PDB file of C-alpha atoms in Angstrom:
ATOM      1  CA  MET K 135      78.981  -6.813 -26.791  1.00 42.00           C
ATOM      2  CA  MET K 136      78.401 -10.038 -24.917  1.00 52.00           C
ATOM      3  CA  PHE K 137      81.777 -10.308 -23.234  1.00 58.00           C
ATOM      4  CA  THR K 138      83.691  -7.341 -21.920  1.00 62.00           C
ATOM      5  CA  HIS K 139      86.598  -9.679 -21.170  1.00 66.00           C
ATOM      6  CA  ILE K 140      87.555 -12.161 -23.881  1.00 73.00           C
ATOM      7  CA  ALA K 141      90.146 -14.607 -22.597  1.00 81.00           C
ATOM      8  CA  PHE K 142      90.680 -16.518 -25.847  1.00 86.00           C
ATOM      9  CA  GLY K 143      90.297 -14.521 -29.022  1.00 85.00           C
ATOM     10  CA  HIS K 144      89.615 -15.488 -32.602  1.00 87.00           C
ATOM     11  CA  ARG K 145      92.451 -17.670 -34.020  1.00 91.00           C
ATOM     12  CA  SER K 146      93.742 -18.722 -30.567  1.00 92.00           C
ATOM     13  CA  ARG K 147      95.584 -22.033 -30.842  1.00 94.00           C
ATOM     14  CA  PHE K 148      95.818 -25.021 -28.525  1.00 95.00           C
ATOM     15  CA  GLN K 149      98.197 -27.959 -28.838  1.00 95.00           C
ATOM     16  CA  ASN K 150      96.973 -31.293 -27.535  1.00 95.00           C
ATOM     17  CA  LEU K 151      99.921 -32.641 -25.511  1.00 94.00           C
ATOM     18  CA  LYS K 152      98.941 -36.281 -26.069  1.00 92.00           C
ATOM     19  CA  THR K 153      98.731 -36.160 -29.870  1.00 94.00           C
ATOM     20  CA  ASP K 154     100.628 -32.907 -30.694  1.00 95.00           C
ATOM     21  CA  LYS K 155      97.665 -31.862 -32.867  1.00 96.00           C
ATOM     22  CA  VAL K 156      97.100 -28.107 -32.972  1.00 96.00           C
ATOM     23  CA  PHE K 157      93.552 -26.749 -32.892  1.00 97.00           C
ATOM     24  CA  THR K 158      92.531 -23.227 -33.868  1.00 95.00           C
ATOM     25  CA  LEU K 159      89.588 -21.454 -32.271  1.00 95.00           C
ATOM     26  CA  LYS K 160      87.199 -19.493 -34.464  1.00 94.00           C
ATOM     27  CA  ARG K 161      84.517 -17.283 -32.964  1.00 88.00           C
ATOM     28  CA  THR K 162      81.365 -16.247 -34.761  1.00 84.00           C
ATOM     29  CA  PRO K 163      80.145 -12.703 -34.247  1.00 72.00           C
ATOM     30  CA  VAL K 164      77.728 -12.141 -31.400  1.00 70.00           C
ATOM     31  CA  ILE K 165      74.111 -12.155 -32.546  1.00 69.00           C
ATOM     32  CA  CYS K 166      71.692 -10.190 -30.423  1.00 68.00           C
ATOM     33  CA  CYS K 167      68.193 -11.614 -30.047  1.00 65.00           C
ATOM     34  CA  ARG K 168      65.089 -10.445 -28.209  1.00 57.00           C
ATOM     35  CA  MET K 169      65.648  -6.705 -28.080  1.00 56.00           C
ATOM     36  CA  GLY K 170      69.066  -6.761 -26.429  1.00 53.00           C
ATOM     37  CA  ALA K 171      68.306  -9.335 -23.743  1.00 59.00           C
ATOM     38  CA  GLU K 172      69.914 -12.445 -25.205  1.00 68.00           C
ATOM     39  CA  TYR K 173      73.153 -12.950 -27.127  1.00 74.00           C
ATOM     40  CA  ARG K 174      74.139 -16.064 -29.068  1.00 77.00           C
ATOM     41  CA  PHE K 175      77.447 -17.106 -30.537  1.00 82.00           C
ATOM     42  CA  LYS K 176      79.461 -20.180 -31.551  1.00 89.00           C
ATOM     43  CA  LEU K 177      82.998 -21.286 -30.933  1.00 93.00           C
ATOM     44  CA  LYS K 178      84.451 -23.673 -33.506  1.00 95.00           C
ATOM     45  CA  LEU K 179      87.656 -25.704 -33.395  1.00 96.00           C
ATOM     46  CA  PHE K 180      89.645 -26.642 -36.489  1.00 96.00           C
ATOM     47  CA  GLU K 181      92.729 -28.764 -37.011  1.00 96.00           C
ATOM     48  CA  GLY K 182      94.230 -26.886 -39.933  1.00 93.00           C
ATOM     49  CA  SER K 183      91.233 -26.562 -42.250  1.00 94.00           C
ATOM     50  CA  ILE K 184      89.464 -29.660 -40.872  1.00 96.00           C
ATOM     51  CA  TYR K 185      86.433 -28.994 -38.690  1.00 96.00           C
ATOM     52  CA  ALA K 186      86.700 -30.704 -35.273  1.00 97.00           C
ATOM     53  CA  GLY K 187      83.720 -29.432 -33.257  1.00 95.00           C
ATOM     54  CA  TYR K 188      81.804 -26.497 -31.839  1.00 94.00           C
ATOM     55  CA  ALA K 189      79.956 -25.114 -28.858  1.00 93.00           C
ATOM     56  CA  ALA K 190      76.936 -22.831 -29.073  1.00 89.00           C
ATOM     57  CA  VAL K 191      76.197 -20.461 -26.206  1.00 86.00           C
ATOM     58  CA  SER K 192      73.485 -18.035 -25.251  1.00 82.00           C
ATOM     59  CA  GLY K 193      73.984 -15.367 -22.666  1.00 79.00           C
ATOM     60  CA  TYR K 194      71.999 -12.874 -20.663  1.00 70.00           C
ATOM     61  CA  PRO K 195      74.781 -10.556 -19.541  1.00 62.00           C
ATOM     62  CA  TYR K 196      72.562  -7.654 -18.505  1.00 56.00           C
ATOM     63  CA  HIS K 197      69.486  -7.528 -16.276  1.00 51.00           C
ATOM     64  CA  SER K 198      67.136  -4.747 -15.324  1.00 42.00           C
ATOM     65  CA  SER K 199      67.163  -6.078 -11.763  1.00 46.00           C
ATOM     66  CA  LYS K 200      70.433  -5.234 -10.012  1.00 51.00           C
ATOM     67  CA  THR K 201      70.134  -8.260  -7.717  1.00 49.00           C
ATOM     68  CA  ARG K 202      70.306 -10.826 -10.536  1.00 55.00           C
ATOM     69  CA  ARG K 203      73.620 -11.914 -12.026  1.00 58.00           C
ATOM     70  CA  SER K 204      74.299 -12.524 -15.682  1.00 70.00           C
ATOM     71  CA  LYS K 205      73.481 -15.986 -17.013  1.00 75.00           C
ATOM     72  CA  TYR K 206      75.173 -18.111 -19.645  1.00 82.00           C
ATOM     73  CA  HIS K 207      73.784 -21.299 -21.186  1.00 84.00           C
ATOM     74  CA  LEU K 208      75.494 -23.962 -23.239  1.00 88.00           C
ATOM     75  CA  TYR K 209      72.800 -25.082 -25.640  1.00 82.00           C
ATOM     76  CA  ASN K 210      74.886 -27.299 -27.903  1.00 87.00           C
ATOM     77  CA  LEU K 211      78.312 -28.944 -27.830  1.00 90.00           C
ATOM     78  CA  ALA K 212      79.304 -31.389 -30.560  1.00 91.00           C
ATOM     79  CA  LEU K 213      82.514 -32.992 -31.785  1.00 94.00           C
ATOM     80  CA  GLU K 214      83.247 -34.869 -34.974  1.00 95.00           C
ATOM     81  CA  ASN K 215      83.772 -38.625 -34.426  1.00 93.00           C
ATOM     82  CA  ASN K 216      87.486 -38.468 -35.299  1.00 93.00           C
ATOM     83  CA  TYR K 217      88.065 -35.826 -32.620  1.00 95.00           C
ATOM     84  CA  GLN K 218      86.298 -37.384 -29.681  1.00 90.00           C
ATOM     85  CA  ARG K 219      88.317 -38.507 -26.637  1.00 90.00           C
ATOM     86  CA  LEU K 220      90.836 -35.677 -27.115  1.00 94.00           C
ATOM     87  CA  SER K 221      89.283 -33.475 -24.378  1.00 93.00           C
ATOM     88  CA  LEU K 222      88.092 -30.934 -26.949  1.00 95.00           C
ATOM     89  CA  GLY K 223      84.645 -30.765 -25.316  1.00 92.00           C
ATOM     90  CA  SER K 224      86.306 -29.892 -22.010  1.00 93.00           C
ATOM     91  CA  LEU K 225      88.451 -27.301 -23.786  1.00 95.00           C
ATOM     92  CA  LEU K 226      85.421 -25.583 -25.337  1.00 94.00           C
ATOM     93  CA  LEU K 227      83.594 -25.647 -22.009  1.00 93.00           C
ATOM     94  CA  TYR K 228      86.670 -24.206 -20.284  1.00 93.00           C
ATOM     95  CA  ILE K 229      86.889 -21.324 -22.772  1.00 92.00           C
ATOM     96  CA  ILE K 230      83.201 -20.454 -22.400  1.00 89.00           C
ATOM     97  CA  ASN K 231      83.163 -20.813 -18.620  1.00 89.00           C
ATOM     98  CA  THR K 232      86.295 -18.669 -18.245  1.00 88.00           C
ATOM     99  CA  GLU K 233      84.667 -15.819 -20.116  1.00 82.00           C
ATOM    100  CA  ALA K 234      81.319 -16.219 -18.350  1.00 83.00           C
ATOM    101  CA  ARG K 235      83.152 -16.080 -14.999  1.00 84.00           C
ATOM    102  CA  LEU K 236      85.205 -13.019 -15.977  1.00 82.00           C
ATOM    103  CA  ASN K 237      82.033 -11.259 -17.099  1.00 76.00           C
ATOM    104  CA  GLY K 238      80.077 -11.761 -13.881  1.00 78.00           C
ATOM    105  CA  GLY K 239      78.396 -15.120 -14.480  1.00 79.00           C
ATOM    106  CA  GLY K 240      77.822 -16.880 -11.163  1.00 82.00           C
ATOM    107  CA  TYR K 241      76.508 -20.118 -12.655  1.00 84.00           C
ATOM    108  CA  PHE K 242      76.934 -21.809 -15.995  1.00 86.00           C
ATOM    109  CA  TYR K 243      73.830 -23.641 -17.241  1.00 86.00           C
ATOM    110  CA  ILE K 244      73.153 -26.504 -19.603  1.00 86.00           C
ATOM    111  CA  GLU K 245      69.699 -27.273 -20.893  1.00 78.00           C
ATOM    112  CA  TYR K 246      68.452 -30.860 -21.309  1.00 72.00           C
ATOM    113  CA  PRO K 247      71.888 -32.539 -21.473  1.00 75.00           C
ATOM    114  CA  LEU K 248      71.947 -35.718 -23.533  1.00 75.00           C
ATOM    115  CA  TYR K 249      71.724 -38.786 -21.344  1.00 71.00           C
ATOM    116  CA  THR K 250      74.955 -40.094 -22.900  1.00 75.00           C
ATOM    117  CA  ALA K 251      76.745 -36.870 -21.881  1.00 80.00           C
ATOM    118  CA  LEU K 252      75.233 -36.625 -18.397  1.00 79.00           C
ATOM    119  CA  GLY K 253      78.159 -38.472 -16.784  1.00 81.00           C
ATOM    120  CA  PHE K 254      80.571 -35.922 -18.280  1.00 85.00           C
ATOM    121  CA  TYR K 255      78.645 -33.037 -16.730  1.00 85.00           C
ATOM    122  CA  LEU K 256      78.143 -34.796 -13.373  1.00 85.00           C
ATOM    123  CA  LYS K 257      81.887 -35.409 -13.137  1.00 86.00           C
ATOM    124  CA  LEU K 258      82.466 -31.678 -13.590  1.00 87.00           C
ATOM    125  CA  GLY K 259      80.082 -30.824 -10.753  1.00 86.00           C
ATOM    126  CA  PHE K 260      76.838 -29.977 -12.569  1.00 87.00           C
ATOM    127  CA  PHE K 261      73.635 -30.577 -10.619  1.00 85.00           C
ATOM    128  CA  PRO K 262      69.929 -30.025 -11.337  1.00 82.00           C
ATOM    129  CA  ASP K 263      69.008 -26.381 -11.063  1.00 78.00           C
ATOM    130  CA  PRO K 264      66.896 -25.944  -7.898  1.00 70.00           C
ATOM    131  CA  GLU K 265      64.147 -24.174  -9.841  1.00 64.00           C
ATOM    132  CA  GLY K 266      64.034 -27.124 -12.250  1.00 59.00           C
ATOM    133  CA  VAL K 267      63.771 -29.572  -9.369  1.00 59.00           C
ATOM    134  CA  SER K 268      60.913 -27.542  -7.906  1.00 54.00           C
ATOM    135  CA  GLU K 269      59.079 -27.731 -11.230  1.00 52.00           C
ATOM    136  CA  SER K 270      59.378 -31.541 -11.252  1.00 51.00           C
ATOM    137  CA  GLU K 271      58.066 -31.731  -7.686  1.00 52.00           C
ATOM    138  CA  LYS K 272      55.127 -29.453  -8.564  1.00 53.00           C
ATOM    139  CA  LYS K 273      54.077 -31.892 -11.300  1.00 53.00           C
ATOM    140  CA  TYR K 274      53.869 -34.673  -8.721  1.00 49.00           C
ATOM    141  CA  GLN K 275      51.949 -32.454  -6.311  1.00 50.00           C
ATOM    142  CA  LEU K 276      49.473 -31.647  -9.069  1.00 49.00           C
ATOM    143  CA  SER K 277      49.069 -35.363  -9.762  1.00 52.00           C
ATOM    144  CA  ALA K 278      48.431 -35.963  -6.061  1.00 50.00           C
ATOM    145  CA  SER K 279      45.842 -33.182  -5.873  1.00 51.00           C
ATOM    146  CA  ALA K 280      44.066 -34.759  -8.839  1.00 52.00           C
ATOM    147  CA  GLY K 281      43.278 -37.829  -6.706  1.00 53.00           C
ATOM    148  CA  ALA K 282      46.451 -39.934  -6.497  1.00 55.00           C
ATOM    149  CA  ASP K 283      47.754 -41.142  -3.109  1.00 57.00           C
ATOM    150  CA  VAL K 284      50.367 -38.604  -1.865  1.00 53.00           C
ATOM    151  CA  SER K 285      52.616 -41.206  -0.190  1.00 58.00           C
ATOM    152  CA  SER K 286      52.732 -43.382  -3.309  1.00 62.00           C
ATOM    153  CA  ILE K 287      53.586 -40.325  -5.395  1.00 55.00           C
ATOM    154  CA  ARG K 288      56.478 -39.465  -3.049  1.00 54.00           C
ATOM    155  CA  ASN K 289      57.746 -43.066  -3.032  1.00 58.00           C
ATOM    156  CA  HIS K 290      57.597 -43.134  -6.803  1.00 57.00           C
ATOM    157  CA  TYR K 291      59.533 -39.848  -6.857  1.00 50.00           C
ATOM    158  CA  LEU K 292      62.269 -41.230  -4.604  1.00 50.00           C
ATOM    159  CA  ASN K 293      62.476 -44.568  -6.441  1.00 52.00           C
ATOM    160  CA  SER K 294      62.787 -42.897  -9.811  1.00 52.00           C
ATOM    161  CA  LYS K 295      65.293 -40.190  -8.841  1.00 50.00           C
ATOM    162  CA  LEU K 296      67.776 -41.234 -11.523  1.00 49.00           C
ATOM    163  CA  SER K 297      65.058 -41.350 -14.129  1.00 56.00           C
ATOM    164  CA  LEU K 298      63.879 -37.879 -13.131  1.00 51.00           C
ATOM    165  CA  SER K 299      67.412 -36.520 -13.207  1.00 53.00           C
ATOM    166  CA  ARG K 300      67.424 -37.238 -16.923  1.00 56.00           C
ATOM    167  CA  ARG K 301      64.386 -35.025 -17.368  1.00 64.00           C
ATOM    168  CA  TYR K 302      65.394 -31.929 -15.441  1.00 72.00           C
ATOM    169  CA  LEU K 303      65.279 -28.935 -17.717  1.00 75.00           C
ATOM    170  CA  PHE K 304      68.304 -27.018 -16.421  1.00 80.00           C
ATOM    171  CA  TRP K 305      71.545 -28.200 -14.839  1.00 85.00           C
ATOM    172  CA  ARG K 306      74.094 -25.800 -13.487  1.00 87.00           C
ATOM    173  CA  CYS K 307      77.551 -25.505 -11.995  1.00 89.00           C
ATOM    174  CA  HIS K 308      79.133 -22.583 -10.186  1.00 89.00           C
ATOM    175  CA  THR K 309      81.597 -20.914 -12.563  1.00 89.00           C
ATOM    176  CA  GLU K 310      84.379 -20.822  -9.942  1.00 91.00           C
ATOM    177  CA  ALA K 311      84.040 -24.542  -9.144  1.00 90.00           C
ATOM    178  CA  LEU K 312      83.917 -25.441 -12.831  1.00 92.00           C
ATOM    179  CA  ASN K 313      86.957 -23.267 -13.523  1.00 91.00           C
ATOM    180  CA  THR K 314      88.941 -25.035 -10.775  1.00 90.00           C
ATOM    181  CA  LYS K 315      88.205 -28.491 -12.185  1.00 90.00           C
ATOM    182  CA  LEU K 316      88.695 -27.603 -15.835  1.00 91.00           C
ATOM    183  CA  CYS K 317      91.769 -25.389 -15.407  1.00 89.00           C
ATOM    184  CA  GLU K 318      93.781 -28.164 -13.790  1.00 86.00           C
ATOM    185  CA  ALA K 319      92.749 -30.668 -16.460  1.00 87.00           C
ATOM    186  CA  MET K 320      93.401 -28.274 -19.349  1.00 91.00           C
ATOM    187  CA  CYS K 321      96.923 -27.471 -18.101  1.00 89.00           C
ATOM    188  CA  LYS K 322      97.749 -31.177 -18.240  1.00 92.00           C
ATOM    189  CA  LYS K 323      96.208 -31.771 -21.662  1.00 94.00           C
ATOM    190  CA  PHE K 324      96.763 -28.610 -23.711  1.00 94.00           C
ATOM    191  CA  LYS K 325      99.411 -26.012 -24.346  1.00 93.00           C
ATOM    192  CA  TYR K 326      98.277 -22.533 -25.297  1.00 92.00           C
ATOM    193  CA  LEU K 327     100.051 -21.231 -28.413  1.00 90.00           C
ATOM    194  CA  LYS K 328     100.184 -17.699 -29.792  1.00 82.00           C
ATOM    195  CA  PRO K 329      97.270 -16.871 -32.099  1.00 81.00           C
ATOM    196  CA  ASP K 330      97.781 -17.683 -35.767  1.00 70.00           C
ATOM    197  CA  ARG K 331      98.063 -14.523 -37.838  1.00 67.00           C
TER     198      ARG K 331
END
């Protein structure tokens, strides 16, 4: 099982304090891929029977190396147009991050965030994964070794930092830091209701 600790179970309900709309969480079963190494699942939110949005997650909760911690990746988060600007994306991220944190995840990762959503993730404290940054720098070093002027390559790198930040493969945020930011926001925007039976 992917999560030993599940903070918000199937049919958990959340009331948006601004609109009084109630959203129900539905969890898909965990699907194991790659011989037990990777798990994938989806969380979906519904207002009554109307679909509002979902988040898809992959996790690597177990490692053969005892020094490595479990990893969790958000590989898709989408909301229907009518349900945007209600903090449902933050709610889904909070649910996933809470469970990743409780199950030993040190960092929560996103892969190739959409440029339009990058501000959302930056505000929450996400930053380019150091290994991803190293990969970008290696590409420039390879270009330089192929005959390009090293100083011009470095200047280009510095001048196009924002452009490069859009191309980093992985972004991450420490689960504790993300929990602190999201928990405070979620307490102001949502009320947790008893699960619907």
